[in-house]
PDB file of C-alpha atoms in Angstrom:
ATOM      1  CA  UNK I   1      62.549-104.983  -5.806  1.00 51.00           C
ATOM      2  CA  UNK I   2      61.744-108.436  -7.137  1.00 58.00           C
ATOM      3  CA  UNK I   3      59.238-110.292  -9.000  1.00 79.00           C
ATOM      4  CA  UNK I   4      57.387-106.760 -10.211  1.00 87.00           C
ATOM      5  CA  UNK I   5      56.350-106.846 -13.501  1.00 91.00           C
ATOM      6  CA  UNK I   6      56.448-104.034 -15.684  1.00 89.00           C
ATOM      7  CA  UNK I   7      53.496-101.981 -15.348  1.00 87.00           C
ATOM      8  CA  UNK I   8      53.723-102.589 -11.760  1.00 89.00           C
ATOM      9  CA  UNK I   9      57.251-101.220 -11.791  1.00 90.00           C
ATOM     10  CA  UNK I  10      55.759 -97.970 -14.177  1.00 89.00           C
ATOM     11  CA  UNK I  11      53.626 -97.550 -11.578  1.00 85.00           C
ATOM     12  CA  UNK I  12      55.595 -97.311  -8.740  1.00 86.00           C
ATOM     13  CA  UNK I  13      57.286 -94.750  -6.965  1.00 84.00           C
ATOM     14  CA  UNK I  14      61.042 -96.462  -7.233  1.00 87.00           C
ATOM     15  CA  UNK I  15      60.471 -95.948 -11.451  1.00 87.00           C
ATOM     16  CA  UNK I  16      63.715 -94.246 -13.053  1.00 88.00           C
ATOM     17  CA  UNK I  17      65.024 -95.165 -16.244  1.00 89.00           C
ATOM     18  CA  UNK I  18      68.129 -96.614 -14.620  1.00 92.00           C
ATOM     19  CA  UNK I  19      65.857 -98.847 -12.880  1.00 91.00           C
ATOM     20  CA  UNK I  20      64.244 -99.899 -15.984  1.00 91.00           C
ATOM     21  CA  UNK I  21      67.552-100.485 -18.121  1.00 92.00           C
ATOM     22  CA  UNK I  22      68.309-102.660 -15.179  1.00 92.00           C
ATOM     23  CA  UNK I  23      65.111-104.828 -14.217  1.00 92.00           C
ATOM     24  CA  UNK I  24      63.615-104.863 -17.589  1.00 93.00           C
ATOM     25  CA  UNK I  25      66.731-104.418 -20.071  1.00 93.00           C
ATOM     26  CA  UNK I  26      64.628-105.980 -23.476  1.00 93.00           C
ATOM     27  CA  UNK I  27      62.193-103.532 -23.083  1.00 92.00           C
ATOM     28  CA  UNK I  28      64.392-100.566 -22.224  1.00 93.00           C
ATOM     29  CA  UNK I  29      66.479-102.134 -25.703  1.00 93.00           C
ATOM     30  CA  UNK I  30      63.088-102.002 -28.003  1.00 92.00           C
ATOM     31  CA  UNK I  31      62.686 -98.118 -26.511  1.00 91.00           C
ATOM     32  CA  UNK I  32      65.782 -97.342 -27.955  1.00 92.00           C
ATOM     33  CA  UNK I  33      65.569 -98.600 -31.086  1.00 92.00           C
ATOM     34  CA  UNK I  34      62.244 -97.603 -31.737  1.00 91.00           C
ATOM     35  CA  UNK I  35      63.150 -94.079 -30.873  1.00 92.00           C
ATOM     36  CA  UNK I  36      66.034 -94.322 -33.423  1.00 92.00           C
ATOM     37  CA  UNK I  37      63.947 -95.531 -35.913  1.00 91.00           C
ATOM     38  CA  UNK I  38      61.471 -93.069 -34.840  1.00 92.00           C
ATOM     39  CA  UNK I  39      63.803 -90.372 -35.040  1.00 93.00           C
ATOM     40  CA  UNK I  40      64.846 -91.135 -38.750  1.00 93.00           C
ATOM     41  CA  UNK I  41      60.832 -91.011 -39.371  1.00 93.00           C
ATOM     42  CA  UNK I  42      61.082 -87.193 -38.482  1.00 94.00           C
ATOM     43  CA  UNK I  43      63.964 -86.265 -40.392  1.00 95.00           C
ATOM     44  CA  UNK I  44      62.209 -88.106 -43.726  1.00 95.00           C
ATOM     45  CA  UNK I  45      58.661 -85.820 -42.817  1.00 95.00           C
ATOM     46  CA  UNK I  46      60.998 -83.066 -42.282  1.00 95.00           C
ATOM     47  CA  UNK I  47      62.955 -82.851 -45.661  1.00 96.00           C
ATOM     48  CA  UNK I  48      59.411 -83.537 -47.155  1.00 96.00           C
ATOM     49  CA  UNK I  49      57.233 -81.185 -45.862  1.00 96.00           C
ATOM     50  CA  UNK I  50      56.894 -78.729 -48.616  1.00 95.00           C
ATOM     51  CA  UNK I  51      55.774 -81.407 -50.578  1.00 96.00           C
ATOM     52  CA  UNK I  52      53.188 -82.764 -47.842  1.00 96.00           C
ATOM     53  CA  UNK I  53      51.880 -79.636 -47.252  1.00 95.00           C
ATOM     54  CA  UNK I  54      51.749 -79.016 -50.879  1.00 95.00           C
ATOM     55  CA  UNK I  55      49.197 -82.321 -50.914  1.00 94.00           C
ATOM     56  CA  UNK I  56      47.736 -80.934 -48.054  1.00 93.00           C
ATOM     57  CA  UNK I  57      46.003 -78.389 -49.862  1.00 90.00           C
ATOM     58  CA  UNK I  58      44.211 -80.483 -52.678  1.00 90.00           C
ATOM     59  CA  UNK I  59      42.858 -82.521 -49.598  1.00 89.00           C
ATOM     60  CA  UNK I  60      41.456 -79.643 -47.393  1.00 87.00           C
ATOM     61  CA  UNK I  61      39.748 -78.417 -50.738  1.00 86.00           C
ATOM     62  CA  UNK I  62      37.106 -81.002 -50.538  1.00 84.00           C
ATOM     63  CA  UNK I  63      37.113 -81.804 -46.737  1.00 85.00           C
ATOM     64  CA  UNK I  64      33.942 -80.852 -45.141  1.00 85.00           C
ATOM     65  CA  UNK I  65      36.266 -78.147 -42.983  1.00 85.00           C
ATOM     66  CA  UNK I  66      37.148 -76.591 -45.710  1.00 79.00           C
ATOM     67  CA  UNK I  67      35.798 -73.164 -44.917  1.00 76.00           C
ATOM     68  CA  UNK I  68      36.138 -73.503 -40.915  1.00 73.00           C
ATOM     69  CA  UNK I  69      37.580 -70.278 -39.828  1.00 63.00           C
ATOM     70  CA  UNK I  70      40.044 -70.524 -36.284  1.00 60.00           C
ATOM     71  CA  UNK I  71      38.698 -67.729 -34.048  1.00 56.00           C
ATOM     72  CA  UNK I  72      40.486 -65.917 -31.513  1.00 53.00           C
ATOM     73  CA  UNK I  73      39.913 -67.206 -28.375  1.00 53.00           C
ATOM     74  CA  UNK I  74      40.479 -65.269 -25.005  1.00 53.00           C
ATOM     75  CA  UNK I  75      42.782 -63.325 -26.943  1.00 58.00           C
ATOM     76  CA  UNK I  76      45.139 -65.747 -27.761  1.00 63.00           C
ATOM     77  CA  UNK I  77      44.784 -68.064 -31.223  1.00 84.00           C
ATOM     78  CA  UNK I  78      43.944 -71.651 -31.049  1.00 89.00           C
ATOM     79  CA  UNK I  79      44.575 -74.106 -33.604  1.00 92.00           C
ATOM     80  CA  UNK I  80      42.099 -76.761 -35.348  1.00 92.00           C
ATOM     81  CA  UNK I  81      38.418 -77.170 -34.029  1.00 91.00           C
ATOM     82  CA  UNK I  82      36.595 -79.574 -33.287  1.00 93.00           C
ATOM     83  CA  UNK I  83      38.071 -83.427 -33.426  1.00 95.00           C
ATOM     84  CA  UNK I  84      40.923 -81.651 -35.133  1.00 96.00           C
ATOM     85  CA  UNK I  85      44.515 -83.389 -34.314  1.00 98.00           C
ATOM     86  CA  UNK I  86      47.679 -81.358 -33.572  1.00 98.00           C
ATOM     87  CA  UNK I  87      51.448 -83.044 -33.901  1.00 97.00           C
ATOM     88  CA  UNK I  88      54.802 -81.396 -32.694  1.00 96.00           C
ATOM     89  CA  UNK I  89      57.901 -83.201 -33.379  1.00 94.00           C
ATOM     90  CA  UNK I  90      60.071 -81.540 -31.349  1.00 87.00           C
ATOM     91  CA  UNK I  91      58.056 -81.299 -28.465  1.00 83.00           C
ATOM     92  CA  UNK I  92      58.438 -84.478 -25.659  1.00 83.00           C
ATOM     93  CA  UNK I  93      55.458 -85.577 -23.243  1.00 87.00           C
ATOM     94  CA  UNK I  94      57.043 -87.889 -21.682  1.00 87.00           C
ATOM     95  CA  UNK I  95      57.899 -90.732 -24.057  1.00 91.00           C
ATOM     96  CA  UNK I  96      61.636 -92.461 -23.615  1.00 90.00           C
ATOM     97  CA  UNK I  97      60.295 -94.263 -27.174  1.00 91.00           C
ATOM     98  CA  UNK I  98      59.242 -91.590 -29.597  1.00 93.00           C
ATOM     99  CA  UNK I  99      59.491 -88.336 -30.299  1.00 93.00           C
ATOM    100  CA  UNK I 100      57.261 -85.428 -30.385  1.00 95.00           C
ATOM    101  CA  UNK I 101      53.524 -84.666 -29.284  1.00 97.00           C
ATOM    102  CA  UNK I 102      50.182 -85.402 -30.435  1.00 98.00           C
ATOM    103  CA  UNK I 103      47.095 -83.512 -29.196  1.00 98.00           C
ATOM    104  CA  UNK I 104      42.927 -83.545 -30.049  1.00 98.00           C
ATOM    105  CA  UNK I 105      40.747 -80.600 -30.235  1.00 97.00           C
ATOM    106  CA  UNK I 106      37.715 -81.122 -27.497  1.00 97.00           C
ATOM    107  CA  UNK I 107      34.376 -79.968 -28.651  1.00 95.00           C
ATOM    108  CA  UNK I 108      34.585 -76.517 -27.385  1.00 94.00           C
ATOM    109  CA  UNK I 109      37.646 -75.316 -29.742  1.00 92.00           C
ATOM    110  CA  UNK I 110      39.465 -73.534 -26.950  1.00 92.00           C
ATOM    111  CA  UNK I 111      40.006 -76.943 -25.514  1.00 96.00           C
ATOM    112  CA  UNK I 112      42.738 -79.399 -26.143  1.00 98.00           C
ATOM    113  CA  UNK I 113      42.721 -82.790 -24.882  1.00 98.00           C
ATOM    114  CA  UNK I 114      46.363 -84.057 -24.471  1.00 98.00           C
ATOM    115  CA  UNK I 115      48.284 -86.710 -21.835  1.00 98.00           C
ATOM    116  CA  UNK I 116      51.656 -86.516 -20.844  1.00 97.00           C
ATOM    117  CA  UNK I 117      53.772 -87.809 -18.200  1.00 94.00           C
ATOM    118  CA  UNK I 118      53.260 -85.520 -14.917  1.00 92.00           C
ATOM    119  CA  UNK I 119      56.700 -84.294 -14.872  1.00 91.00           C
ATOM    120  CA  UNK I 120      56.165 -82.891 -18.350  1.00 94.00           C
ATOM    121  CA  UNK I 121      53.064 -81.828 -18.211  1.00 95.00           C
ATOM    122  CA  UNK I 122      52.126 -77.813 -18.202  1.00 94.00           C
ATOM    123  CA  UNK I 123      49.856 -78.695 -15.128  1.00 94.00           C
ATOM    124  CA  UNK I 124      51.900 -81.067 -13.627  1.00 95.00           C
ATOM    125  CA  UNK I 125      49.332 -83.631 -13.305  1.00 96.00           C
ATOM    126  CA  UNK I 126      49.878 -87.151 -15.035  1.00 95.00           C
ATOM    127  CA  UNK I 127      47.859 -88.258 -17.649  1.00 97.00           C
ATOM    128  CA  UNK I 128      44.838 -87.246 -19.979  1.00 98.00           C
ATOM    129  CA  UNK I 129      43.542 -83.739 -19.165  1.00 98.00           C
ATOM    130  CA  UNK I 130      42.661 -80.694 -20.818  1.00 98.00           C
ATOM    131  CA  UNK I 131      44.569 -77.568 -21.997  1.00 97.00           C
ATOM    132  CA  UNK I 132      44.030 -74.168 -23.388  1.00 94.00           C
ATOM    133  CA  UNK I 133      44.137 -74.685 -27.365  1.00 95.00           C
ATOM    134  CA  UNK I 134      47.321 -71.804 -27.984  1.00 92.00           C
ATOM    135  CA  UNK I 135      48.605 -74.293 -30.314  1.00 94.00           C
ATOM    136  CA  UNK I 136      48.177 -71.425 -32.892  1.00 91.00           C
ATOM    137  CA  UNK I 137      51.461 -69.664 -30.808  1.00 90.00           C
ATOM    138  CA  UNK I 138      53.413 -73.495 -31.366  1.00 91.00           C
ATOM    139  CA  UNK I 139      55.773 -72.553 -33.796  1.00 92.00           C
ATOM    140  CA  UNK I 140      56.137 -75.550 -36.160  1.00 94.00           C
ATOM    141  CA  UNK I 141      53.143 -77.226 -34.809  1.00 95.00           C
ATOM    142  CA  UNK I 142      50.992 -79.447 -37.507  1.00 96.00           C
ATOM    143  CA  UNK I 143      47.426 -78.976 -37.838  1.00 96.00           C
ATOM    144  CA  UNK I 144      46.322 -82.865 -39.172  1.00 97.00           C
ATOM    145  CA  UNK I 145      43.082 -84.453 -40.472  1.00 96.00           C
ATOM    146  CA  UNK I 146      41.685 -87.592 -41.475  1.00 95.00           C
ATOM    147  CA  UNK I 147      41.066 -88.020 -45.412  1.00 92.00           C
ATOM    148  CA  UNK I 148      38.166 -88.381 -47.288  1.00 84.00           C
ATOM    149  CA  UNK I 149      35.423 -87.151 -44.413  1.00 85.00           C
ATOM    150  CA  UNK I 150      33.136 -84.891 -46.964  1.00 73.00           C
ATOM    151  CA  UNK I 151      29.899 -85.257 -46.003  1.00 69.00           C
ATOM    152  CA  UNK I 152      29.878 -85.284 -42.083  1.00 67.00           C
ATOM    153  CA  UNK I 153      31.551 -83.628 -39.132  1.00 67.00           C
ATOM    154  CA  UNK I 154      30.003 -86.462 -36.680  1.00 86.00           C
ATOM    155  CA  UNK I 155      33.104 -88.644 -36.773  1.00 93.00           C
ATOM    156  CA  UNK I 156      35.120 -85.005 -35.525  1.00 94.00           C
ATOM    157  CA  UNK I 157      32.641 -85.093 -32.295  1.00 94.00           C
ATOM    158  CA  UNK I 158      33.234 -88.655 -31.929  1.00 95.00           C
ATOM    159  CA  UNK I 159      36.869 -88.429 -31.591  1.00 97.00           C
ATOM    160  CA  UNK I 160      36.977 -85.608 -29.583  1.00 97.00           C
ATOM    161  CA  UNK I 161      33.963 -86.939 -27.058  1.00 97.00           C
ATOM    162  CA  UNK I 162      36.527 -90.439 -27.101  1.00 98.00           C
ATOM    163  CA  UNK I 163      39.361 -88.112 -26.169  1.00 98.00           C
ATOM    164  CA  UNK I 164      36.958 -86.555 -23.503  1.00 98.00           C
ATOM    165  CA  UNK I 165      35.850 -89.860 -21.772  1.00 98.00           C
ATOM    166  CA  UNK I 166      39.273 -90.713 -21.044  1.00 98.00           C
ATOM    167  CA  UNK I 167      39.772 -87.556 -19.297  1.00 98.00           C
ATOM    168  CA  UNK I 168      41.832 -88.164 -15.807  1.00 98.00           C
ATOM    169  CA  UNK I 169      43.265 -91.490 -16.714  1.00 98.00           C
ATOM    170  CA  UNK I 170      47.419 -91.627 -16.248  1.00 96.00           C
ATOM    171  CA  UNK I 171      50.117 -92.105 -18.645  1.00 96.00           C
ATOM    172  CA  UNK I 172      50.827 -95.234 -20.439  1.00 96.00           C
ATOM    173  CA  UNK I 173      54.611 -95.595 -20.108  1.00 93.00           C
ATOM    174  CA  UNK I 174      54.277 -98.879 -21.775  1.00 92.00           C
ATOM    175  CA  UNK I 175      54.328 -97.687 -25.355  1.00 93.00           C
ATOM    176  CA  UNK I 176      54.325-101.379 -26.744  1.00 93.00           C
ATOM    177  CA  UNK I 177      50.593-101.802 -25.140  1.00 93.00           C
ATOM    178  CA  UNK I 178      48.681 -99.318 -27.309  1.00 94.00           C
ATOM    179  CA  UNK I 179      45.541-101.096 -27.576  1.00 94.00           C
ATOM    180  CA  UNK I 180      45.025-100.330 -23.652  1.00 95.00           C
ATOM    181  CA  UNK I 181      42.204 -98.349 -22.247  1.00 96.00           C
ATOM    182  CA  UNK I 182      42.793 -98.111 -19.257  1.00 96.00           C
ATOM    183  CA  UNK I 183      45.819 -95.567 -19.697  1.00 97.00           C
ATOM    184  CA  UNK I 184      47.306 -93.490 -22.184  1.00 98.00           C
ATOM    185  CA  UNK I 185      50.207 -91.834 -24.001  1.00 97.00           C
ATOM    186  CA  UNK I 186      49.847 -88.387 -26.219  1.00 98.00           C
ATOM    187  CA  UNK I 187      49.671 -90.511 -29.229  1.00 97.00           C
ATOM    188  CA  UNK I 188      47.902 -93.336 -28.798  1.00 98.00           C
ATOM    189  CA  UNK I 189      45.038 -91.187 -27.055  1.00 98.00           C
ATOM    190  CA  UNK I 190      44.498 -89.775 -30.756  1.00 98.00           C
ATOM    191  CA  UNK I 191      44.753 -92.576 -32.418  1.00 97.00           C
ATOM    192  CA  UNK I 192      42.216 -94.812 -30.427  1.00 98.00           C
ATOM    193  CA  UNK I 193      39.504 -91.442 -30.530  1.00 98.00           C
ATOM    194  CA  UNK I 194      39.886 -91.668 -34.314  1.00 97.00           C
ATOM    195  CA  UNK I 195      39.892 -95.532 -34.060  1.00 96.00           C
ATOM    196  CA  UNK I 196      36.791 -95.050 -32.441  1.00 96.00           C
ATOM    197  CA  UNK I 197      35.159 -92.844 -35.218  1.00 94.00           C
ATOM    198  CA  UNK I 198      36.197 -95.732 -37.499  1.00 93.00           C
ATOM    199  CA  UNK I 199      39.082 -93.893 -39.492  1.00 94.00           C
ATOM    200  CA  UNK I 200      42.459 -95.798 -38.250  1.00 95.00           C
ATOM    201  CA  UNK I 201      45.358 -92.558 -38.465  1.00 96.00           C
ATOM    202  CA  UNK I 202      48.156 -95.261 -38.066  1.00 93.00           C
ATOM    203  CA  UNK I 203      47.361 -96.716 -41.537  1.00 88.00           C
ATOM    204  CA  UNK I 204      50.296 -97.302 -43.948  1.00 77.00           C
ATOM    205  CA  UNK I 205      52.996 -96.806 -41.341  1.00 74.00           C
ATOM    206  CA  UNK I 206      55.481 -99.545 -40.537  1.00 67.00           C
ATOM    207  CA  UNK I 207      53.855-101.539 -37.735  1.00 69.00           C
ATOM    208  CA  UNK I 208      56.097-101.608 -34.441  1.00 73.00           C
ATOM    209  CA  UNK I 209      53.740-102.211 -31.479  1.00 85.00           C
ATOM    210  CA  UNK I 210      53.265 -98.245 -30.892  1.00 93.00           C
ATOM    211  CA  UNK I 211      51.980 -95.841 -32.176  1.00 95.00           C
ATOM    212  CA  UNK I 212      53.806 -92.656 -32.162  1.00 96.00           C
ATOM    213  CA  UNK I 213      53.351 -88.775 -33.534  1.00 97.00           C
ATOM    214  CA  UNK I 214      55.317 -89.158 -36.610  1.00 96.00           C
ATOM    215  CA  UNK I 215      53.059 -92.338 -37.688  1.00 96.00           C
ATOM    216  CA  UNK I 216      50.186 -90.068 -37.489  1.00 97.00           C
ATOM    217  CA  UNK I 217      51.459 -87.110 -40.057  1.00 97.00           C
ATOM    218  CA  UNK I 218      53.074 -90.103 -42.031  1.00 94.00           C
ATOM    219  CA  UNK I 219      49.889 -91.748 -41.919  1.00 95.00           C
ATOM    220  CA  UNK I 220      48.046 -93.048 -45.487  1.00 94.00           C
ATOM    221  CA  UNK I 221      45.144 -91.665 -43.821  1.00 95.00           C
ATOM    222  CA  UNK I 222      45.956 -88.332 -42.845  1.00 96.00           C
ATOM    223  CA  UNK I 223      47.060 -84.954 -44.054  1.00 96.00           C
ATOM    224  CA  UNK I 224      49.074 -82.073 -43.313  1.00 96.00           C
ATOM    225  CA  UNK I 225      46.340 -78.383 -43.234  1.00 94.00           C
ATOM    226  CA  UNK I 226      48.944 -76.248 -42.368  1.00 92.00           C
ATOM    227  CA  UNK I 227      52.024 -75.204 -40.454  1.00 94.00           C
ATOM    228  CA  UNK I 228      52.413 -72.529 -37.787  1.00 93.00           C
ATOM    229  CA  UNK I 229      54.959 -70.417 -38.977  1.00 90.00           C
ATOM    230  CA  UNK I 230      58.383 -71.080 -37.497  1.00 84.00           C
TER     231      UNK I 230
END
């Protein structure tokens, strides 16, 4: 396999990530350390997280959400509504890069809209689709929100219809190129349907190219609503 360039070679059935540490060894270098650094993100929210949940609160008392209720839905208990974003840190969907998982609610609450690699995904189909909100069974799932939205739930439909439009597009494995639409990864999916509601969920994290999970809870414009119980 010659002269393939990267996406090309993501795209192709010969991918593995031997094949990648071979043919395209910077790249497979920059994963690596931005997982590490990634990794030591997680550990920081982690040993914080009282104190961000703490904060939390004082936010969700004036956020125009502030007296949503979560119903049960087809007997099982969803998480968020509408627009609403969901982070695990433990959870993988298919990044070599990052840790964790990112998820948006869809606008019918029972609905997530996630991507992940095929060979991770519950469906086992590649890319953006959507999936049954249990997120209220995740144990140590976040619920997360944008600050400061008071007076409106539009930009919540706006995110989630983004996250909507892009159903059935594949997995960016090209973490580096988050500005793409033509593809995307669990993370950046989120953070372009909030992009496109105007409220950027990356802000005040250390710029690296990507945007991952943990730059979302970390996120000057975001806060933690609550925890499902470990």
């Amino acid at each position: 396999m010659t002269d393939i360039t990267l996406d090309e070679y993501f795209e192709s059935d010969e991918f593995s990530m031997e094949g990648l540490q071979k043919l395209f060894p910077e790249y497979y270098a920059e994963c690596q350390e931005a997982y590490m650094r990634d990794a030591a993100q997680i550990r920081e929210i982690k040993a914080n997280l009282d104190r961000m949940l703490a904060d939390g609160q004082t936010e969700a008392a004036n956020d125009v959400k502030r007296n949503d209720v979560e119903p049960l839905v087809y007997d099982y208990p969803i998480l968020g509504s509408i627009g609403d974003i969901i982070v695990e840190l433990e959870t993988d969907s298919g990044s070599f890069a990052f840790a964790g998982h990112a998820a948006i609610v869809s606008t019918d609450s029972s609905y997530t809209v996630e991507s992940y690699a095929k060979s991770f995904s519950p469906k086992g189909i590649d890319g953006v689709q959507y999936y049954e909100n249990q997120w209220g069974w995740r144990a140590g799932a976040l619920l997360i929100r944008p600050k400061n939205i008071s007076s409106s739930v539009n930009p919540y439909r706006t995110a989630a219809q983004f996250a909507e439009s892009k159903v059935d597009l594949p997995y960016n494995k090209n973490f580096f190129n988050k500005k793409t639409a033509s593809k995307y990864y669990c993370s950046q999916l989120v953070w372009q349907a909030w992009l496109a509601a105007g409220i950027d969920i990356e802000k005040g994290t250390v710029p690296n190219g990507m945007v991952t999970p943990a730059d979302i809870v970390n996120s000057s414009n975001t806060y933690i609503v609550k925890k499902v119980p470990d």
